[in-house]
Amino acid sequence: MSRPSSAAGSAGKPAGRFTIPGSGLAKGLAVTLRTMTRKTQTRQYPDVQPELPPRTRGVIGLFEENCTVCMLCARECPDWCIYIDSHKETVPPATPGGRERSRNVLDRFAIDFSLCMYCGICVEVCPFDALFWSPEFEYAETDIRELVHERDRLREWMWTVPAPPALDPAAEEPKEIAAARKAADKLAAQAQAEQPGRPGEGDA
Amino acid sequence: MNDVLDVALRLLAVFLVFLVFPLLVGQTEHKVMAHMQGRLGPMYAGGFHGWAQLVADGVKFAQKEDVVPAGADRRVFQLAPAVALLPYLLVLIVIPIGPGNAVGRFVDAGIFFVLAVMGVGVLGALMAGWASANKFSLLGGLRTAAQLMSYELPMLLTAASVAMAAGTVSLPGIVDAFEWWWVPWQIVGGLVFFTAGLAELQRPPFDAPVADSEIIFGAYTEYTGLRFAMFLLAEYAGIVVLCALTTVLFLGGWHGPYADGLGWLWTLLKTALLAFVVIWLRVTYPRLREDQLQKFAWTTLIPLALAQIALTGIVKVVIS
């Protein structure tokens, strides 16, 4: 049984190399002393707000105007914590003699954060960008029922959603901008094609 | 009448030191340990960096119920904390902090008194362990006893070495006789004394008798409220006493620049430095196993202490 023969702690080292007895003990003391002179790791949370990364999953905000009551979020939610009620309304025809249209009107949109597991599938799956992650996290309640956030509360969270982080400099152009640029380029090309055509027209 | 007043004032001063210094050490331990572990430690109690944390702890302890287990030996159980705490108060009375008569009470056989009374302190833990009617407490108490047996000896031997060097057993006498070259001369003895003292106080890394993760605070398992607080206070008072004693015996007490006016400050400074080392050791090293503890005392400390005595004797003969 190889046990340190004394507290010097030089056992366990390869036999060939000589170590000063007690150097391990001194090293230990040096480590603690060095740590003492360094900055502490403690986050003083309630006094100092934490610096959260921009994509923090704190709470989900609802941008109601974008919601078409397609129910995709509610159906994809793994723990069924999204409640949606809606009814259909008929919209009078836009032009006289046109056909009446029907439209979904949102009656209730609620997320039960006591069930939510913050997977973010609803945010991912929403085709109309109506759900967003917000980094706010201080919404603990003393009554579990209070954790069901109704649409007005979800709307309030929406205002805390930060602007999306800037794209990587080498990233591909966002689709909207690419599409807009394409259209603008087309128009410009058209104008170009028309411009040289004009003097030709005069000639003819 | 004047004498009575003088004695009363001295005792009052010692008592104040006894109440305040352990708390200072405790608070320093909170903070130093926290920073050595990359934490901040207490930050709320008292407002500024948690300076009143131990006061708050004291208030909490005072509010707690004082429970005595049904199977416990009631009288012994209740008496144990006092037995653990009082010896350190008595020791403080005879420790000189400055030149002249800056001492609670001048005792001729100071070293004998101090070492004998400090040994009684450990008896408190032994009583607690036996009287608690709890197997963990009993284990802790027996470990305390074993530790006392093996570590009291090197302490006595090294103290004897200093007494030999000074040619007196009175504490102020030893400091008076001190020369600067005593520090390298007695350094081994000083280290042995300090280490053995740590073990006697059951401070980490020699805390196998209280090992909270192993035998649930050993002898203190069944204690609650103020009685438990008294054991804690005894531990910190023990640190103060041990550091002060090491200062007086091995580091020359009040000796230093401007010793006539500021001698007491030198004593306090050296004591505080040693208290820091006690905390530092606690943070740095893991607990020794019970057999390692015994082995360390008998095969390392005692031979070193004996060698120190031999060295002291030789040097003493050579220079006289």
Coordinates of C-alpha atoms in Angstrom, one line a residue:
Chain A
M1 CA 0.0 0.0 0.0
S2 CA 1.6 3.2 -1.1
R3 CA 0.7 5.8 1.4
P4 CA 2.4 9.1 2.0
S5 CA 5.1 8.4 4.5
S6 CA 4.6 11.8 6.0
A7 CA 2.5 14.9 5.3
A8 CA 5.2 16.1 2.9
G9 CA 3.1 14.7 0.1
S10 CA 5.9 13.7 -2.2
A11 CA 4.6 10.1 -2.7
G12 CA 2.9 9.2 -6.0
K13 CA 5.5 11.0 -8.0
P14 CA 7.7 9.0 -10.5
A15 CA 10.7 7.7 -8.7
G16 CA 13.2 9.2 -11.1
R17 CA 12.3 12.8 -10.5
F18 CA 13.2 14.5 -7.3
T19 CA 10.7 16.8 -5.7
I20 CA 11.3 19.0 -2.7
P21 CA 9.3 17.5 0.2
G22 CA 6.4 19.7 0.9
S23 CA 6.3 21.4 -2.4
G24 CA 2.8 20.1 -3.0
L25 CA 1.7 21.7 0.2
A26 CA 3.2 25.0 -0.8
K27 CA 1.6 24.8 -4.2
G28 CA -1.8 24.3 -2.5
L29 CA -1.2 27.4 -0.4
A30 CA -0.2 29.4 -3.4
V31 CA -3.3 28.4 -5.3
T32 CA -5.6 29.6 -2.5
L33 CA -3.6 32.8 -2.0
R34 CA -3.7 33.6 -5.7
T35 CA -7.4 33.0 -5.9
M36 CA -7.9 35.5 -3.0
T37 CA -6.2 38.2 -5.0
R38 CA -8.4 37.6 -8.1
K39 CA -11.8 39.0 -8.8
T40 CA -14.6 36.9 -7.4
Q41 CA -17.1 35.0 -9.6
T42 CA -20.1 35.8 -7.5
R43 CA -23.0 37.4 -9.4
Q44 CA -24.9 39.7 -7.1
Y45 CA -28.1 39.0 -8.8
P46 CA -30.9 40.9 -7.1
D47 CA -28.6 43.9 -6.7
V48 CA -27.1 43.7 -10.1
Q49 CA -29.0 42.4 -13.1
P50 CA -27.3 39.6 -15.0
E51 CA -26.0 40.3 -18.4
L52 CA -27.9 37.8 -20.5
P53 CA -27.0 36.8 -24.1
P54 CA -29.4 38.2 -26.7
R55 CA -31.0 34.8 -27.4
T56 CA -31.8 34.1 -23.8
R57 CA -35.0 32.1 -23.4
G58 CA -36.7 34.0 -20.6
V59 CA -40.4 34.3 -21.6
I60 CA -42.4 34.1 -24.8
G61 CA -44.0 37.3 -26.1
L62 CA -46.9 37.4 -28.5
F63 CA -47.2 39.9 -31.4
E64 CA -51.0 39.6 -31.7
E65 CA -51.3 41.4 -35.1
N66 CA -49.2 38.7 -36.8
C67 CA -51.2 35.8 -35.4
T68 CA -53.6 34.1 -37.9
V69 CA -54.9 31.5 -35.4
C70 CA -53.3 28.8 -37.5
M71 CA -52.9 26.7 -34.3
L72 CA -49.5 25.4 -35.4
C73 CA -47.8 26.5 -32.1
A74 CA -50.5 24.9 -30.0
R75 CA -50.3 21.7 -31.9
E76 CA -46.5 21.5 -31.9
C77 CA -46.1 22.3 -28.3
P78 CA -44.7 19.1 -26.6
D79 CA -46.5 19.7 -23.3
W80 CA -49.7 21.3 -24.6
C81 CA -49.3 24.5 -22.7
I82 CA -50.6 26.9 -25.3
Y83 CA -54.4 27.7 -25.2
I84 CA -56.0 29.3 -28.2
D85 CA -59.7 30.2 -28.7
S86 CA -60.9 31.9 -31.8
H87 CA -64.0 32.5 -33.9
K88 CA -64.7 33.3 -37.5
E89 CA -66.0 36.6 -38.6
T90 CA -67.2 37.5 -42.1
V91 CA -65.7 40.5 -43.6
P92 CA -67.9 42.6 -45.9
P93 CA -66.6 42.5 -49.5
A94 CA -63.9 45.0 -50.3
T95 CA -65.4 46.0 -53.5
P96 CA -69.2 46.3 -54.2
G97 CA -70.4 43.1 -55.7
G98 CA -67.5 41.1 -54.4
R99 CA -67.6 38.0 -52.2
E100 CA -67.7 38.0 -48.5
R101 CA -64.5 36.8 -46.8
S102 CA -64.1 35.0 -43.5
R103 CA -61.4 35.8 -41.1
N104 CA -60.1 34.2 -37.9
V105 CA -60.4 36.4 -34.8
L106 CA -58.3 35.6 -31.8
D107 CA -60.3 35.4 -28.6
R108 CA -57.8 33.9 -26.2
F109 CA -54.1 33.2 -26.4
A110 CA -52.5 31.9 -23.2
I111 CA -49.3 30.2 -22.4
D112 CA -49.1 28.2 -19.2
F113 CA -45.5 28.8 -18.0
S114 CA -45.9 26.2 -15.2
L115 CA -46.0 23.6 -18.0
C116 CA -43.8 25.3 -20.6
M117 CA -40.4 23.6 -20.9
Y118 CA -38.8 26.5 -22.9
C119 CA -38.1 24.3 -25.9
G120 CA -39.0 27.2 -28.2
I121 CA -40.7 25.0 -30.8
C122 CA -43.7 27.3 -30.9
V123 CA -41.4 30.3 -31.7
E124 CA -39.6 28.2 -34.4
V125 CA -42.8 26.9 -35.9
C126 CA -44.8 30.1 -36.1
P127 CA -45.0 30.9 -39.9
F128 CA -46.1 34.5 -39.3
D129 CA -43.6 35.7 -36.7
A130 CA -46.1 36.2 -34.0
L131 CA -44.1 34.6 -31.1
F132 CA -40.7 35.8 -29.9
W133 CA -38.3 35.0 -27.1
S134 CA -37.8 37.7 -24.5
P135 CA -34.9 37.6 -22.0
E136 CA -37.1 38.7 -19.1
F137 CA -37.2 36.0 -16.4
E138 CA -38.5 37.6 -13.2
Y139 CA -42.1 36.4 -13.3
A140 CA -42.2 34.0 -10.4
E141 CA -45.6 33.7 -8.7
T142 CA -46.8 32.5 -5.3
D143 CA -49.8 30.9 -6.9
I144 CA -49.1 28.4 -9.7
R145 CA -52.3 29.5 -11.5
E146 CA -50.8 33.0 -12.0
L147 CA -48.2 31.4 -14.3
V148 CA -50.8 31.2 -17.1
H149 CA -50.1 34.3 -19.0
E150 CA -53.0 35.6 -21.0
R151 CA -52.7 37.5 -24.2
D152 CA -52.5 41.0 -22.6
R153 CA -49.5 39.8 -20.5
L154 CA -47.9 38.1 -23.5
R155 CA -48.3 41.3 -25.4
E156 CA -46.5 43.2 -22.6
W157 CA -43.6 40.8 -22.9
M158 CA -43.5 41.6 -26.6
W159 CA -42.2 45.1 -25.8
T160 CA -39.2 43.5 -24.0
V161 CA -38.1 41.5 -27.0
P162 CA -34.6 42.9 -28.0
A163 CA -33.8 43.7 -31.6
P164 CA -32.4 40.7 -33.4
P165 CA -28.6 40.5 -33.1
A166 CA -26.7 41.8 -36.1
L167 CA -25.9 39.3 -38.9
D168 CA -22.4 38.0 -39.3
P169 CA -20.5 40.2 -41.7
A170 CA -20.0 37.2 -44.0
A171 CA -23.5 36.0 -43.7
E172 CA -25.9 35.6 -46.6
E173 CA -28.3 38.5 -47.1
P174 CA -31.7 38.1 -45.4
K175 CA -34.3 36.9 -47.8
E176 CA -36.5 40.0 -47.5
I177 CA -33.7 42.2 -48.4
A178 CA -32.5 39.9 -51.2
A179 CA -36.0 39.9 -52.7
A180 CA -36.3 43.7 -52.4
R181 CA -32.9 44.1 -54.0
K182 CA -33.9 41.8 -56.8
A183 CA -37.0 43.8 -57.5
A184 CA -35.1 47.0 -57.4
D185 CA -32.4 45.6 -59.7
K186 CA -35.1 44.5 -62.2
L187 CA -36.7 48.0 -62.2
A188 CA -33.3 49.6 -62.7
A189 CA -32.5 47.2 -65.6
Q190 CA -35.8 48.0 -67.1
A191 CA -35.2 51.7 -66.8
Q192 CA -31.7 51.2 -68.3
A193 CA -33.2 49.2 -71.2
E194 CA -35.8 52.0 -71.8
Q195 CA -33.2 54.9 -71.6
P196 CA -31.0 53.8 -74.5
G197 CA -34.1 52.9 -76.4
R198 CA -35.3 56.6 -76.2
P199 CA -32.7 58.2 -78.5
G200 CA -33.2 55.3 -80.9
E201 CA -36.9 56.0 -80.9
G202 CA -36.1 59.7 -81.8
D203 CA -33.9 58.5 -84.6
A204 CA -36.5 56.3 -86.1
Chain B
M1 CA -9.9 50.1 46.7
N2 CA -7.6 51.1 43.8
D3 CA -6.4 47.6 43.5
V4 CA -9.9 46.2 43.2
L5 CA -10.6 48.7 40.5
D6 CA -7.4 47.8 38.7
V7 CA -8.3 44.1 38.8
A8 CA -11.8 44.8 37.7
L9 CA -10.7 46.9 34.8
R10 CA -8.2 44.3 33.7
L11 CA -10.7 41.5 33.9
L12 CA -13.2 43.6 32.0
A13 CA -10.6 44.3 29.2
V14 CA -9.8 40.6 29.0
F15 CA -13.5 39.7 28.8
L16 CA -14.0 42.3 26.1
V17 CA -11.1 40.8 24.1
F18 CA -12.6 37.4 24.7
L19 CA -15.9 38.5 23.3
V20 CA -14.7 40.6 20.4
F21 CA -11.6 38.9 19.0
P22 CA -13.2 35.5 18.2
L23 CA -15.9 37.3 16.3
L24 CA -13.3 39.2 14.4
V25 CA -11.5 36.0 13.5
G26 CA -14.8 34.4 12.6
Q27 CA -15.8 37.3 10.3
T28 CA -12.3 37.3 8.7
E29 CA -12.7 33.6 8.2
H30 CA -16.0 34.1 6.4
K31 CA -14.5 36.7 4.1
V32 CA -11.1 35.2 3.5
M33 CA -12.4 31.8 2.9
A34 CA -15.0 33.2 0.5
H35 CA -12.4 35.1 -1.5
M36 CA -10.0 32.2 -1.5
Q37 CA -12.8 30.2 -3.2
G38 CA -13.7 33.0 -5.6
R39 CA -16.8 34.0 -3.7
L40 CA -17.8 37.2 -1.9
G41 CA -19.1 35.7 1.4
P42 CA -21.7 37.5 3.5
M43 CA -22.8 40.7 1.9
Y44 CA -26.1 41.8 3.6
A45 CA -26.0 41.6 7.4
G46 CA -25.2 45.1 8.8
G47 CA -25.2 46.7 5.4
F48 CA -21.5 47.1 4.6
H49 CA -20.1 43.9 3.2
G50 CA -21.9 41.8 5.8
W51 CA -19.8 43.0 8.7
A52 CA -22.5 42.0 11.2
Q53 CA -23.0 38.5 9.9
L54 CA -21.8 36.9 13.2
V55 CA -24.0 39.2 15.3
A56 CA -26.9 38.0 13.1
D57 CA -25.8 34.4 13.6
G58 CA -25.7 35.0 17.4
V59 CA -29.2 36.4 17.4
K60 CA -30.4 33.4 15.4
F61 CA -28.7 31.0 17.8
A62 CA -30.3 32.8 20.8
Q63 CA -33.7 32.3 19.3
K64 CA -33.4 28.5 18.9
E65 CA -34.8 25.9 21.2
D66 CA -32.4 24.4 23.6
V67 CA -32.9 20.7 23.1
V68 CA -31.5 18.0 25.4
P69 CA -31.9 14.5 24.1
A70 CA -34.0 12.1 26.2
G71 CA -31.2 9.6 26.6
A72 CA -28.6 12.2 27.4
D73 CA -26.8 12.6 30.6
R74 CA -28.5 15.8 31.3
R75 CA -26.1 17.6 33.7
V76 CA -23.0 16.7 31.8
F77 CA -24.6 17.5 28.5
Q78 CA -25.5 21.0 29.7
L79 CA -22.2 21.7 31.4
A80 CA -20.0 20.7 28.4
P81 CA -20.2 23.9 26.4
A82 CA -19.1 25.9 29.4
V83 CA -16.2 23.5 30.1
A84 CA -15.1 23.9 26.4
L85 CA -15.3 27.7 26.5
L86 CA -14.1 28.9 29.9
P87 CA -10.5 27.6 29.7
Y88 CA -9.8 29.9 26.8
L89 CA -11.0 32.9 28.8
L90 CA -8.7 31.9 31.7
V91 CA -5.8 31.5 29.3
L92 CA -6.4 34.9 27.9
I93 CA -5.9 36.5 31.3
V94 CA -2.3 35.5 31.5
I95 CA -1.1 36.2 28.0
P96 CA 1.0 39.4 27.9
I97 CA 0.3 41.7 25.0
G98 CA 2.8 44.5 25.8
P99 CA 5.9 45.3 27.8
G100 CA 5.6 46.2 31.5
N101 CA 2.3 45.0 33.1
A102 CA 0.1 44.9 30.0
V103 CA -1.2 41.5 31.0
G104 CA -4.5 40.5 32.7
R105 CA -2.7 38.8 35.6
F106 CA 1.0 38.1 36.0
V107 CA 1.4 34.3 36.7
D108 CA 4.8 33.0 37.5
A109 CA 4.4 29.6 36.0
G110 CA 2.7 31.0 32.9
I111 CA 3.5 28.2 30.5
F112 CA 2.3 25.5 32.9
F113 CA -0.9 27.3 33.6
V114 CA -1.6 27.9 29.9
L115 CA -0.9 24.4 28.7
A116 CA -2.8 22.8 31.5
V117 CA -5.9 24.9 31.2
M118 CA -5.9 24.6 27.4
G119 CA -6.0 20.9 27.8
V120 CA -9.2 21.2 29.9
G121 CA -10.9 22.8 26.9
V122 CA -10.7 19.6 25.0
L123 CA -12.4 17.9 27.9
G124 CA -15.6 19.8 27.0
A125 CA -15.8 18.1 23.7
L126 CA -15.2 14.8 25.4
M127 CA -18.0 15.4 27.9
A128 CA -20.3 16.4 25.1
G129 CA -19.5 13.3 23.1
W130 CA -20.1 11.0 26.0
A131 CA -23.2 12.7 27.4
S132 CA -25.1 13.0 24.1
A133 CA -26.2 9.4 23.9
N134 CA -25.4 9.4 20.2
K135 CA -23.0 7.1 18.4
F136 CA -21.7 9.9 16.2
S137 CA -21.1 12.1 19.2
L138 CA -19.3 9.2 21.0
L139 CA -17.1 8.6 18.0
G140 CA -16.3 12.3 17.8
G141 CA -15.6 12.4 21.5
L142 CA -13.3 9.5 21.3
R143 CA -11.5 10.9 18.3
T144 CA -11.1 14.1 20.3
A145 CA -9.6 12.2 23.2
A146 CA -7.2 10.4 20.9
Q147 CA -6.2 13.6 19.3
L148 CA -5.6 15.3 22.6
M149 CA -3.4 12.4 23.7
S150 CA -1.1 12.5 20.6
Y151 CA -0.9 16.3 20.1
E152 CA -0.6 17.5 23.6
L153 CA 2.9 15.9 23.8
P154 CA 4.6 17.8 20.9
M155 CA 3.0 21.0 22.2
L156 CA 4.4 20.5 25.7
L157 CA 7.8 19.5 24.3
T158 CA 8.2 22.6 22.1
A159 CA 6.9 24.9 24.8
A160 CA 9.6 23.3 27.0
S161 CA 12.2 24.1 24.4
V162 CA 11.3 27.8 24.5
A163 CA 11.3 27.8 28.3
M164 CA 14.8 26.2 28.2
A165 CA 16.0 28.9 25.8
A166 CA 14.6 31.7 28.0
G167 CA 15.5 30.1 31.3
T168 CA 12.0 31.0 32.7
V169 CA 8.5 29.6 32.6
S170 CA 6.7 33.0 32.9
L171 CA 5.3 34.3 29.7
P172 CA 6.4 37.9 30.1
G173 CA 9.8 36.6 31.1
I174 CA 10.1 34.6 27.9
V175 CA 9.2 37.6 25.8
D176 CA 11.6 39.8 27.7
A177 CA 14.5 37.3 27.1
F178 CA 13.6 37.1 23.4
E179 CA 16.3 38.0 20.8
W180 CA 15.7 38.2 17.1
W181 CA 17.8 35.1 16.3
W182 CA 15.5 33.0 18.4
V183 CA 13.1 32.9 15.4
P184 CA 15.5 30.8 13.2
W185 CA 16.7 28.9 16.3
Q186 CA 13.2 27.9 17.4
I187 CA 11.5 27.8 14.0
V188 CA 11.0 24.0 14.0
G189 CA 9.6 24.2 17.5
G190 CA 7.3 27.0 16.4
L191 CA 5.9 25.1 13.5
V192 CA 5.4 22.0 15.6
F193 CA 3.7 24.0 18.3
F194 CA 1.4 25.8 15.9
T195 CA 0.5 22.6 14.0
A196 CA -0.2 20.7 17.2
G197 CA -2.3 23.6 18.5
L198 CA -4.3 23.5 15.3
A199 CA -4.9 19.8 15.9
E200 CA -5.9 20.4 19.5
L201 CA -8.5 23.0 18.3
Q202 CA -9.7 20.4 15.8
R203 CA -9.3 22.9 13.0
P204 CA -9.1 21.7 9.5
P205 CA -7.0 19.8 8.2
F206 CA -7.1 18.1 11.6
D207 CA -10.8 18.2 12.1
A208 CA -11.5 14.4 12.0
P209 CA -13.2 14.6 15.4
V210 CA -15.9 17.1 14.1
A211 CA -15.8 15.9 10.4
D212 CA -19.3 17.1 9.5
S213 CA -19.5 15.1 6.3
E214 CA -18.4 12.0 8.1
I215 CA -19.7 11.9 11.7
I216 CA -22.1 14.9 11.6
F217 CA -20.0 17.3 13.7
G218 CA -19.0 14.6 16.1
A219 CA -19.5 15.6 19.7
Y220 CA -21.7 18.6 18.7
T221 CA -24.3 16.6 16.8
E222 CA -27.0 16.9 19.5
Y223 CA -26.4 20.5 20.4
T224 CA -28.6 23.4 19.4
G225 CA -29.0 27.1 19.9
L226 CA -26.8 28.9 22.4
R227 CA -24.9 25.8 23.6
F228 CA -23.8 25.0 20.1
A229 CA -22.9 28.7 19.7
M230 CA -20.7 28.4 22.7
F231 CA -18.8 25.5 21.2
L232 CA -18.3 27.5 18.0
L233 CA -17.1 30.5 20.1
A234 CA -14.8 28.1 21.9
E235 CA -13.2 27.2 18.6
Y236 CA -12.6 30.8 17.6
A237 CA -11.5 31.8 21.0
G238 CA -9.1 28.8 20.8
I239 CA -7.7 30.3 17.5
V240 CA -7.1 33.6 19.2
V241 CA -5.4 32.0 22.2
L242 CA -3.3 29.7 20.1
C243 CA -2.1 32.5 17.8
A244 CA -1.4 34.8 20.7
L245 CA 0.6 32.0 22.5
T246 CA 2.6 31.2 19.4
T247 CA 3.3 34.9 19.0
V248 CA 4.4 35.2 22.6
L249 CA 6.5 32.0 22.7
F250 CA 8.1 31.9 19.2
L251 CA 7.7 35.3 17.5
G252 CA 8.8 37.6 20.2
G253 CA 5.5 39.0 21.3
W254 CA 5.8 42.8 21.5
H255 CA 9.3 43.0 20.1
G256 CA 9.6 45.2 17.0
P257 CA 10.3 48.8 16.1
Y258 CA 9.0 51.3 18.6
A259 CA 8.3 48.4 21.0
D260 CA 8.0 50.7 24.0
G261 CA 4.9 52.6 22.8
L262 CA 3.5 50.3 20.2
G263 CA 4.4 46.9 21.6
W264 CA 0.8 45.8 22.1
L265 CA 0.2 46.6 18.4
W266 CA 3.1 44.3 17.4
T267 CA 1.5 41.5 19.5
L268 CA -1.9 42.0 17.9
L269 CA -0.4 42.2 14.4
K270 CA 1.5 39.0 14.7
T271 CA -1.5 37.3 16.3
A272 CA -3.7 38.5 13.4
L273 CA -1.2 37.2 10.9
L274 CA -1.2 33.8 12.5
A275 CA -5.0 33.8 12.6
F276 CA -4.9 34.4 8.9
V277 CA -2.6 31.5 8.4
V278 CA -5.1 29.3 10.4
I279 CA -7.8 30.3 8.0
W280 CA -5.6 29.9 5.0
L281 CA -4.7 26.3 6.1
R282 CA -8.3 25.5 6.5
V283 CA -9.2 26.6 3.0
T284 CA -6.2 24.9 1.4
Y285 CA -6.0 21.4 2.8
P286 CA -8.4 18.5 2.9
R287 CA -9.1 16.7 6.1
L288 CA -6.6 14.1 7.3
R289 CA -7.8 10.6 7.9
E290 CA -7.9 9.4 11.5
D291 CA -4.9 7.1 11.1
Q292 CA -2.9 9.7 9.1
L293 CA -3.6 12.1 12.0
Q294 CA -2.2 9.8 14.6
K295 CA 0.7 8.9 12.4
F296 CA 1.6 12.5 11.7
A297 CA 1.7 13.3 15.4
W298 CA 3.8 10.3 16.5
T299 CA 6.2 9.9 13.6
T300 CA 6.6 13.5 12.5
L301 CA 5.8 16.1 15.2
I302 CA 7.2 14.4 18.3
P303 CA 10.6 13.5 16.7
L304 CA 10.8 17.1 15.4
A305 CA 9.9 18.4 18.8
L306 CA 12.5 16.2 20.5
A307 CA 15.1 17.3 17.9
Q308 CA 14.2 20.9 18.7
I309 CA 14.8 20.3 22.4
A310 CA 18.2 18.8 21.6
L311 CA 19.1 21.7 19.4
T312 CA 18.0 24.2 22.1
G313 CA 20.0 22.4 24.7
I314 CA 23.2 22.3 22.5
V315 CA 23.0 26.0 21.6
K316 CA 22.2 26.9 25.2
V317 CA 25.3 25.0 26.4
V318 CA 27.5 26.5 23.7
I319 CA 26.6 30.1 24.3
S320 CA 26.7 30.0 28.1

